[in-house]
Coordinates of C-alpha atoms in Angstrom, one line a residue:
M1 CA -101.7 -148.6 -67.7
M2 CA -104.3 -151.1 -67.9
G3 CA -106.7 -153.0 -65.7
V4 CA -107.2 -156.6 -66.2
H5 CA -109.4 -158.7 -63.9
P6 CA -107.5 -161.8 -62.4
T7 CA -110.1 -164.1 -63.9
A8 CA -109.7 -162.7 -67.6
L9 CA -107.7 -164.8 -70.0
V10 CA -105.5 -162.5 -72.1
D11 CA -103.0 -164.2 -74.5
P12 CA -99.1 -162.7 -74.3
G13 CA -99.6 -161.9 -78.1
A14 CA -102.4 -159.6 -77.9
R15 CA -101.5 -155.9 -78.1
I16 CA -103.2 -153.8 -75.4
G17 CA -103.1 -150.1 -75.4
D18 CA -103.0 -147.7 -72.5
G19 CA -106.1 -147.3 -70.2
V20 CA -107.7 -150.5 -71.3
E21 CA -110.2 -152.3 -68.8
I22 CA -110.7 -155.9 -69.4
G23 CA -113.2 -157.3 -67.0
P24 CA -114.0 -160.9 -65.4
F25 CA -113.8 -163.8 -67.5
C26 CA -113.0 -162.1 -70.7
V27 CA -111.0 -164.3 -73.3
I28 CA -108.7 -162.3 -75.5
G29 CA -106.8 -164.0 -78.3
P30 CA -103.2 -163.6 -79.4
D31 CA -103.7 -161.6 -82.6
V32 CA -106.1 -159.1 -81.0
V33 CA -105.2 -155.3 -80.8
L34 CA -107.2 -153.2 -78.3
G35 CA -107.0 -149.5 -78.8
D36 CA -106.3 -147.0 -75.9
G37 CA -109.1 -146.6 -73.6
V38 CA -111.0 -149.6 -74.6
T39 CA -113.3 -151.0 -71.9
L40 CA -114.6 -154.9 -72.1
K41 CA -117.1 -155.7 -69.6
S42 CA -117.3 -159.3 -68.1
H43 CA -117.5 -162.3 -70.4
V44 CA -116.3 -160.7 -73.6
V45 CA -114.7 -162.8 -76.2
V46 CA -112.3 -161.3 -78.8
Q47 CA -110.5 -163.8 -81.0
G48 CA -109.1 -163.7 -84.7
D49 CA -107.3 -160.8 -86.2
T50 CA -109.3 -158.1 -84.6
E51 CA -108.6 -154.5 -83.8
I52 CA -111.0 -152.6 -81.5
G53 CA -110.5 -148.7 -81.9
A54 CA -109.9 -146.5 -79.0
G55 CA -112.7 -145.6 -76.6
T56 CA -114.7 -148.6 -77.5
V57 CA -117.0 -150.2 -74.7
V58 CA -118.0 -154.0 -75.3
F59 CA -120.7 -155.3 -72.9
S60 CA -121.1 -158.8 -71.4
F61 CA -121.2 -161.6 -73.5
A62 CA -120.3 -160.1 -76.9
V63 CA -118.2 -162.2 -79.2
L64 CA -116.1 -160.4 -81.8
G65 CA -113.6 -162.1 -84.3
E66 CA -115.0 -165.5 -84.4
I67 CA -114.9 -167.4 -87.7
P68 CA -117.5 -166.4 -90.3
Q69 CA -120.8 -168.4 -90.4
D70 CA -120.1 -169.4 -93.8
L71 CA -119.5 -173.1 -94.9
K72 CA -116.8 -172.1 -97.5
Y73 CA -114.6 -170.7 -94.9
A74 CA -111.5 -173.0 -94.6
G75 CA -109.4 -171.2 -92.0
E76 CA -107.7 -168.6 -94.1
R77 CA -106.6 -165.5 -92.4
T78 CA -109.1 -162.8 -92.5
C79 CA -110.0 -159.9 -90.0
L80 CA -112.3 -157.7 -88.2
R81 CA -111.8 -154.1 -88.0
I82 CA -113.7 -152.1 -85.5
G83 CA -113.3 -148.1 -85.2
P84 CA -113.1 -146.0 -82.3
R85 CA -115.9 -144.9 -79.8
N86 CA -118.4 -147.7 -80.5
R87 CA -120.7 -149.0 -78.1
I88 CA -121.3 -152.7 -78.5
R89 CA -124.1 -154.1 -76.2
E90 CA -124.6 -157.5 -74.7
H91 CA -124.6 -160.7 -77.1
V92 CA -123.5 -158.8 -80.0
T93 CA -121.7 -161.0 -82.6
M94 CA -119.3 -159.6 -85.5
N95 CA -117.5 -162.0 -87.5
L96 CA -114.0 -162.1 -89.4
G97 CA -114.2 -161.6 -93.2
T98 CA -113.8 -164.4 -95.9
T99 CA -111.4 -164.2 -98.8
G100 CA -114.1 -164.5 -101.3
G101 CA -115.5 -161.1 -99.8
G102 CA -112.3 -159.0 -99.7
G103 CA -111.1 -160.6 -96.3
V104 CA -112.3 -157.8 -93.9
T105 CA -115.5 -157.1 -92.0
R106 CA -115.0 -153.3 -91.2
V107 CA -117.0 -151.2 -88.6
G108 CA -116.7 -147.4 -88.4
E109 CA -116.9 -145.3 -85.5
D110 CA -119.1 -143.6 -82.9
S111 CA -121.9 -146.4 -83.8
L112 CA -124.3 -148.1 -81.3
F113 CA -124.9 -151.9 -81.8
M114 CA -127.7 -152.8 -79.2
A115 CA -128.1 -156.2 -77.5
G116 CA -128.3 -159.5 -79.6
C117 CA -127.4 -157.7 -82.9
H118 CA -125.2 -159.4 -85.7
V119 CA -122.6 -158.1 -88.1
A120 CA -121.6 -160.9 -90.5
H121 CA -118.4 -161.7 -92.7
D122 CA -117.2 -159.0 -94.9
A123 CA -119.9 -156.5 -94.0
Q124 CA -119.0 -152.8 -94.2
V125 CA -120.7 -150.6 -91.7
G126 CA -120.1 -146.9 -91.9
D127 CA -120.1 -144.2 -88.9
R128 CA -122.7 -143.1 -86.6
V129 CA -124.9 -146.1 -87.4
V130 CA -127.6 -147.5 -84.9
V131 CA -128.3 -151.1 -85.0
A132 CA -131.4 -151.9 -82.7
N133 CA -132.0 -155.3 -80.7
S134 CA -131.5 -158.6 -82.6
A135 CA -131.0 -157.1 -86.0
A136 CA -128.9 -158.9 -88.5
I137 CA -126.8 -157.5 -91.1
A138 CA -125.8 -160.4 -93.2
G139 CA -122.4 -161.2 -95.2
H140 CA -121.1 -158.7 -97.8
C141 CA -123.8 -156.0 -97.0
V142 CA -122.6 -152.1 -97.1
I143 CA -124.3 -150.0 -94.6
G144 CA -123.6 -146.1 -95.0
D145 CA -123.2 -143.4 -92.5
D146 CA -125.9 -142.3 -90.2
V147 CA -128.0 -145.4 -90.9
I148 CA -130.6 -146.7 -88.4
I149 CA -131.8 -150.3 -88.5
G150 CA -134.7 -151.3 -86.4
G151 CA -135.0 -154.1 -84.0
L152 CA -135.5 -157.7 -85.3
A153 CA -134.9 -156.3 -89.1
G154 CA -132.8 -158.5 -91.5
I155 CA -130.5 -157.1 -94.0
H156 CA -130.1 -159.6 -96.7
Q157 CA -126.7 -160.7 -98.4
W158 CA -124.9 -158.2 -100.7
V159 CA -127.6 -155.3 -99.9
R160 CA -126.6 -151.8 -99.7
V161 CA -128.3 -149.5 -97.4
G162 CA -127.2 -145.8 -98.4
Q163 CA -126.3 -142.9 -96.1
G164 CA -129.0 -141.7 -93.7
A165 CA -131.5 -144.4 -94.6
I166 CA -133.7 -145.9 -91.8
V167 CA -135.0 -149.3 -91.7
G168 CA -138.1 -150.1 -89.5
A169 CA -138.5 -152.9 -87.0
L170 CA -139.3 -156.4 -88.4
A171 CA -138.5 -155.3 -91.8
M172 CA -136.6 -157.9 -94.0
V173 CA -134.6 -156.0 -96.7
T174 CA -133.8 -157.9 -99.9
H175 CA -132.7 -155.1 -102.1
D176 CA -130.9 -151.9 -102.2
V177 CA -132.0 -148.9 -100.2
I178 CA -131.5 -145.5 -101.5
P179 CA -129.8 -142.9 -99.4
F180 CA -132.0 -141.1 -96.7
G181 CA -135.0 -143.5 -97.7
L182 CA -137.4 -145.1 -95.4
V183 CA -138.1 -148.7 -95.3
Q184 CA -140.8 -150.5 -93.5
G185 CA -143.2 -153.5 -93.3
P186 CA -142.5 -157.3 -93.1
R187 CA -141.0 -157.4 -96.7
G188 CA -139.0 -154.0 -96.8
E189 CA -140.8 -151.5 -98.9
L190 CA -139.4 -148.1 -99.7
D191 CA -142.0 -145.9 -98.3
G192 CA -140.5 -142.4 -98.5
L193 CA -137.6 -140.5 -96.8
N194 CA -136.1 -140.4 -93.5
L195 CA -137.4 -137.0 -92.8
V196 CA -136.9 -137.3 -88.9
G197 CA -133.4 -138.2 -89.3
L198 CA -132.6 -135.3 -91.9
K199 CA -134.2 -133.0 -89.4
R200 CA -132.2 -134.1 -86.5
R201 CA -128.9 -133.6 -88.5
G202 CA -129.8 -129.9 -89.1
T203 CA -130.3 -130.6 -92.9
P204 CA -131.3 -127.3 -94.6
R205 CA -134.8 -127.1 -95.6
E206 CA -133.9 -126.5 -99.3
E207 CA -132.1 -129.9 -99.5
I208 CA -135.0 -131.7 -97.9
A209 CA -137.3 -130.0 -100.3
A210 CA -134.9 -131.0 -103.2
L211 CA -134.9 -134.8 -101.8
R212 CA -138.7 -134.7 -101.6
A213 CA -138.6 -133.6 -105.4
A214 CA -136.2 -136.3 -106.2
Y215 CA -138.0 -139.0 -104.4
A216 CA -141.4 -137.9 -106.5
T217 CA -139.2 -138.3 -109.6
L218 CA -138.0 -141.6 -108.6
R219 CA -141.8 -142.7 -107.6
D220 CA -143.8 -141.3 -110.5
G221 CA -141.3 -140.2 -113.4
E222 CA -141.7 -141.8 -116.7
G223 CA -139.0 -144.5 -118.0
P224 CA -137.1 -147.1 -116.3
F225 CA -136.1 -146.6 -112.7
Q226 CA -132.2 -146.0 -113.6
D227 CA -133.1 -143.4 -116.1
R228 CA -135.3 -141.7 -113.5
A229 CA -132.2 -141.8 -111.1
R230 CA -129.8 -140.7 -114.0
A231 CA -131.8 -137.6 -114.7
L232 CA -131.1 -136.7 -110.8
G233 CA -127.5 -136.4 -111.6
D234 CA -127.5 -132.8 -112.5
S235 CA -129.1 -131.5 -109.5
E236 CA -127.9 -128.7 -107.6
S237 CA -128.4 -130.4 -104.5
S238 CA -125.4 -132.7 -103.4
M239 CA -127.7 -134.9 -101.3
V240 CA -129.8 -135.4 -104.7
R241 CA -126.7 -136.1 -106.5
D242 CA -125.7 -138.7 -103.8
V243 CA -128.8 -140.5 -104.3
A244 CA -128.3 -140.6 -108.3
E245 CA -124.7 -141.8 -107.8
F246 CA -125.8 -144.6 -105.4
V247 CA -128.5 -145.7 -107.9
M248 CA -126.1 -145.6 -110.7
S249 CA -123.3 -147.4 -109.2
A250 CA -122.5 -151.1 -109.4
S251 CA -124.7 -153.4 -107.1
D252 CA -125.3 -157.0 -106.8
R253 CA -129.2 -156.4 -105.7
Q254 CA -131.9 -154.6 -107.6
F255 CA -133.4 -151.4 -105.5
L256 CA -136.3 -151.1 -103.6
T257 CA -138.5 -148.7 -105.4
P258 CA -140.7 -146.3 -104.1
R259 CA -144.3 -146.7 -103.6

């Protein structure tokens, strides 16, 4: 069963799950898949090869699955995959991928995208992410699970933001952010750990203490940043090992180093 408002334009080729609600003046393209229980408020546009997972709610004037804002895009078939139970607020835009970036823009599950924010082509966004009003995630970015991005922040192309990190409002982030890091300031500087987020998720005290010590090593230790990170790889803390693995893995960007 589904409810489609008589003013909505739904292409016959679209695949619509059970219990879907499509509000007034929505436009749904021929290659769209809407999972069970998806709700589209009024004036939502969903185009391209786009799948929206079950239980996701999309608010008015959001545009999902339009072509990338990339001048190299030449009409090739790419896609947008949005997981279940997301909340996508007014005027949010999420674009299809590009062949040069893997062809898939991917959004995980249980995330909140506040009004006016943007997810660009080929971005890979994890689970339980919060992107605040008018923040922008540029092409090819990788955003880990449980990340929070503050209002009007900008994440530069190819940047990785590790799991559990928080980016303050108005920050411009041009380098990779370590897991559980805290970034703030107009030109995004790594300024500590996301202690509030760690505590909210019930992280044990001993893990937080280990992360504090690891951060101090990255900030004050001797030798190159990569060598300091490599030394953390033998830690008994799985969270510290996650930080070390993140730093040592391949990246197209340098890291924000602790101050």
